Tab-separated table of C-alpha atoms in Angstrom:
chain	number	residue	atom	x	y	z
V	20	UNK	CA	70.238	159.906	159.861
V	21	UNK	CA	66.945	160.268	157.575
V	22	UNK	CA	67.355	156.672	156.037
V	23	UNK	CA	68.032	155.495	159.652
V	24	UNK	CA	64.883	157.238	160.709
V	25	UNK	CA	62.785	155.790	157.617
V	26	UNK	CA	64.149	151.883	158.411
V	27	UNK	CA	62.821	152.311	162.014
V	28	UNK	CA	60.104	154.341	160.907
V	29	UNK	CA	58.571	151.164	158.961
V	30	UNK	CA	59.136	149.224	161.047
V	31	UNK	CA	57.365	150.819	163.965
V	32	UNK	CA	54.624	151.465	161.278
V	33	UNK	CA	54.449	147.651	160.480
V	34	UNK	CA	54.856	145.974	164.203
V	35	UNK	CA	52.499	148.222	165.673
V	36	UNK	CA	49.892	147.311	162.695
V	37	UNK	CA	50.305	143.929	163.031
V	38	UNK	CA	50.146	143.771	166.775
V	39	UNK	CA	47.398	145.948	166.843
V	40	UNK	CA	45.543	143.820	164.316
V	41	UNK	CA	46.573	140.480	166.197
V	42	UNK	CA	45.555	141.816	169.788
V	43	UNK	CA	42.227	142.950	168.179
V	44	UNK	CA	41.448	139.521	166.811
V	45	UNK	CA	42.511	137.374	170.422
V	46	UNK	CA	40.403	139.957	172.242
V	47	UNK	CA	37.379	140.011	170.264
V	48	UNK	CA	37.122	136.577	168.874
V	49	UNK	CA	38.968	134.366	171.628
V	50	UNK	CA	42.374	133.959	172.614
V	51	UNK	CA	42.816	130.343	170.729
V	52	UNK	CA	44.526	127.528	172.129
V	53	UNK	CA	47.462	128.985	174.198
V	54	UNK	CA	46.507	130.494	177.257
V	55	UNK	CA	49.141	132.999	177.189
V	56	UNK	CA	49.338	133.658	173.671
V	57	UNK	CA	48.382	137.830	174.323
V	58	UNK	CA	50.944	137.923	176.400
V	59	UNK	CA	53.458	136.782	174.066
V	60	UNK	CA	51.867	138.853	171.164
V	61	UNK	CA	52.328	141.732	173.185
V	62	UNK	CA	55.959	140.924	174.232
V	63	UNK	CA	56.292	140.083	170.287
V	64	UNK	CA	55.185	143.295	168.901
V	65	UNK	CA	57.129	145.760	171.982
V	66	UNK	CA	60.516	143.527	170.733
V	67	UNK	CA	60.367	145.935	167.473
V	68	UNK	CA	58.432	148.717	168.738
V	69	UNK	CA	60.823	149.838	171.096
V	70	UNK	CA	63.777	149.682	169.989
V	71	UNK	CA	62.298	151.347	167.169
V	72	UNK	CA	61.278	154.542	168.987
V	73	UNK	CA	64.493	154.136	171.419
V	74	UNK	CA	67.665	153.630	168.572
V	75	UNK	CA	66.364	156.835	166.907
V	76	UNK	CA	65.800	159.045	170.028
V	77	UNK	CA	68.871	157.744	171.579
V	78	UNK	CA	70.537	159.821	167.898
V	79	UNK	CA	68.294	163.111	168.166
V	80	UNK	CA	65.630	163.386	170.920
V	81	UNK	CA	62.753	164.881	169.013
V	82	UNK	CA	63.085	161.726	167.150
V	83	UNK	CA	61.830	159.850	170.372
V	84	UNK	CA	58.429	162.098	170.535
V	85	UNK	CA	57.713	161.645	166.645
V	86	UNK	CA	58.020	157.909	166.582
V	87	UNK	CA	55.843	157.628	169.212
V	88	UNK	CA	53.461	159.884	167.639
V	89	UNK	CA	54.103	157.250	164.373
V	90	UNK	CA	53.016	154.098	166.527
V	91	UNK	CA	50.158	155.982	168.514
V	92	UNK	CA	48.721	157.041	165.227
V	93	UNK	CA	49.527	153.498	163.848
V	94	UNK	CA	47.631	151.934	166.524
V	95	UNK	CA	44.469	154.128	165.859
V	96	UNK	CA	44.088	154.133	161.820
V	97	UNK	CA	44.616	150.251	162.451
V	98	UNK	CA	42.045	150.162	164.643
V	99	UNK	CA	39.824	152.371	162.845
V	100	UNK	CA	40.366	150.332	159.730
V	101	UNK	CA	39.580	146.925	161.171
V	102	UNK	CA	36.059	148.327	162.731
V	103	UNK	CA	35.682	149.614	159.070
V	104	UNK	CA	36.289	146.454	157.487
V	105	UNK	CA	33.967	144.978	160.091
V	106	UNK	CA	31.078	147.272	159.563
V	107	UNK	CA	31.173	146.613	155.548
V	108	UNK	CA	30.993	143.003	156.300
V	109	UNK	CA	28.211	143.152	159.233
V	110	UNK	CA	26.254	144.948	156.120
V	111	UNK	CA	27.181	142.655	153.094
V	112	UNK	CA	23.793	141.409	151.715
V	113	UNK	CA	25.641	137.332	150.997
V	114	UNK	CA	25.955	137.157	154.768
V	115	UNK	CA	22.122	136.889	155.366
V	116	UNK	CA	20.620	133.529	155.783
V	117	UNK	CA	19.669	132.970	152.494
V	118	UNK	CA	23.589	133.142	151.619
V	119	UNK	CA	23.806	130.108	154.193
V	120	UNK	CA	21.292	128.480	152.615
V	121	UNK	CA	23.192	129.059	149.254
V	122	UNK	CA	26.324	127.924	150.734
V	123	UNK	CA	24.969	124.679	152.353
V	124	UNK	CA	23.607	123.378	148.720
V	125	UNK	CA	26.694	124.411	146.959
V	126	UNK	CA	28.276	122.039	149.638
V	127	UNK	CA	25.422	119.333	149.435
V	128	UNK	CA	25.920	119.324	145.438
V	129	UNK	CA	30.241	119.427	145.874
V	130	UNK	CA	29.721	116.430	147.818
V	131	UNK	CA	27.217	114.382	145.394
V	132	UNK	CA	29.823	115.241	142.579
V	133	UNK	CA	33.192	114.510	145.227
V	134	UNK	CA	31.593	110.912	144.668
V	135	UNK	CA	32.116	109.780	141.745
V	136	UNK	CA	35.990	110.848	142.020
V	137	UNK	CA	36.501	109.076	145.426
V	138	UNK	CA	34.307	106.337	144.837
V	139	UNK	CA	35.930	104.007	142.611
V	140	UNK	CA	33.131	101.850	142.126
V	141	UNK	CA	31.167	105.129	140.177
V	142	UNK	CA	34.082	105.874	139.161
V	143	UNK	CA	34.567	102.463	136.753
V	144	UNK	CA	30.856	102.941	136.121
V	145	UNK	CA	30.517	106.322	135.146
V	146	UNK	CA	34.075	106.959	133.962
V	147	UNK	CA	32.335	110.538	131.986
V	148	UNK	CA	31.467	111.897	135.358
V	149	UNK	CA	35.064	112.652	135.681
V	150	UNK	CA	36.425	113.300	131.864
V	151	UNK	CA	36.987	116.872	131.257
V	152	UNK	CA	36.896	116.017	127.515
V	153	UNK	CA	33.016	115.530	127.945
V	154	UNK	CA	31.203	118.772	126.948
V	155	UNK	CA	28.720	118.286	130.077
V	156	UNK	CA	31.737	117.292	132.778
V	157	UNK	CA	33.379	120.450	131.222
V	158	UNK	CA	30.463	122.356	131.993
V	159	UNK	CA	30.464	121.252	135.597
V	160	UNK	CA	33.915	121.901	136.070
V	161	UNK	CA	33.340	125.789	134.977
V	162	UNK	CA	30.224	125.876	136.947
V	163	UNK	CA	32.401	124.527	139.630
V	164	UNK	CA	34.823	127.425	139.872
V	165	UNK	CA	32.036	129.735	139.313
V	166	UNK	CA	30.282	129.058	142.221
V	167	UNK	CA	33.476	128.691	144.275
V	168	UNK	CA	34.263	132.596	142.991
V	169	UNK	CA	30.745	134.186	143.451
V	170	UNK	CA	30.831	132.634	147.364
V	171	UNK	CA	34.368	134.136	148.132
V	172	UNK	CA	33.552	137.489	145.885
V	173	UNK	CA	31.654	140.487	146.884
V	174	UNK	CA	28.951	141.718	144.431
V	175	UNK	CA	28.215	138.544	142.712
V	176	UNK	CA	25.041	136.374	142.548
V	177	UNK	CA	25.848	133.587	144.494
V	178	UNK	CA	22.674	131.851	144.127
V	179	UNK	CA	22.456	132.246	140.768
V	180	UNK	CA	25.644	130.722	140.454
V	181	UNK	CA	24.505	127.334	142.759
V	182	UNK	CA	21.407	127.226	140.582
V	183	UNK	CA	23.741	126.570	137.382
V	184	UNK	CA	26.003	124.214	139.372
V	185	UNK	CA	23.024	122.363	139.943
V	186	UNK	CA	21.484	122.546	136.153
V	187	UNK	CA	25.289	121.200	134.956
V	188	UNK	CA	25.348	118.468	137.804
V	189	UNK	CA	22.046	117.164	136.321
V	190	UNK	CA	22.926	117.034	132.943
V	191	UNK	CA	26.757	115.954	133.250
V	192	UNK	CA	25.081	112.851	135.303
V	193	UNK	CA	22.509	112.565	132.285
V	194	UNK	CA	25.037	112.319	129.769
V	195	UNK	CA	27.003	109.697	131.625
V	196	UNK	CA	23.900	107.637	132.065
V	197	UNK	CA	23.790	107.561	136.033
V	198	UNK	CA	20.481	105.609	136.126
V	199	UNK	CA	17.487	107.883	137.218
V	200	UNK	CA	16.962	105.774	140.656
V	201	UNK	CA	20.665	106.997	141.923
V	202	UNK	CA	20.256	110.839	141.228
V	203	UNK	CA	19.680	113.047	143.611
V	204	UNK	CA	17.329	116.011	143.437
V	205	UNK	CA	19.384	119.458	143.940
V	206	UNK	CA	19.983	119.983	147.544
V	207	UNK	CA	18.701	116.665	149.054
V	208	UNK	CA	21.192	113.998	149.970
V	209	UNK	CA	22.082	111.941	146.987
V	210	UNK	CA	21.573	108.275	146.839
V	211	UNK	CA	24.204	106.013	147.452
């Protein structure tokens, strides 16, 4: 009887959190694509949830009243976590404009680099651009994952971290002798 109760007991305590969470999404940021997709959320989430307050009360009736107690109080700490969550990331300091701004010449400077892999004209004329064995390419590559880590990561100077992605971009494009004409300033749109 207890290990029965525990089985249903998580998984009460897992279909309620994840409809809870799901519902709160479609609600508050849009439904998506399928009209009826809260329906069938809904219909998803009461397939487990009631047989798993049902199958133990059906055994011993108080069991009935607790599990429902489980999947009310479920429903709220889920809640109450998600608002949480929210709140902390209404009040993160990289989601003011200037992270935007960060975030758009990180992207600007990705894509001036993305060409000379895709390109394969730069690509058989500045074969160092993409030769990890080249201290300055290696340098971009770590820059690189830096400022992919400091966007995603809480706590980190993201700008910083774009500035030195720029610096390395520079001088990895210096030491593969991309003529001065075809480089593009930090942030502006690079040359063909």
């Amino acid at each position: 009887m207890p290990a029965m109760m525990l089985l249903w007991g998580v998984a009460l305590v897992l279909a309620t959190a994840a409809t809870t969470y799901v519902l709160h999404r479609k609600l508050t940021y849009g439904r998506g694509q399928e009209p009826d997709g809260v329906f069938w959320d809904v219909f998803g989430g009461l397939v487990v949830v009631t047989p798993a307050i049902l199958v133990p009360a059906v055994h011993w009736p108080p069991a009935g009243l607790i599990m429902m107690f489980v999947g009310i109080a479920t429903a709220a700490a889920t809640l109450a976590s998600i608002r949480k969550v929210e709140r902390l990331h209404a009040a993160e300091p990289r989601r003011r404009t200037g992270f935007a701004d960060d975030a758009a010449r990180h992207e600007n400077l990705l894509e001036q680099w993305s060409r000379y892999e895709l390109d394969p004209a730069r690509t058989i004329d500045f074969p160092a651009m993409t030769d990890v064995r080249s201290a300055e390419t290696a340098a971009l590559t770590r820059a690189m994952r830096e400022a992919e880590f400091c966007k995603v990561t809480a706590g980190t100077d993201y700008r910083a971290a774009v500035e030195r992605l720029a610096r390395a971009l520079e001088a990895a494009e210096r030491a593969a002798g991309v003529p001065a004409s075809s480089l593009a300033t930090p942030g502006s749109t690079p040359c063909p």
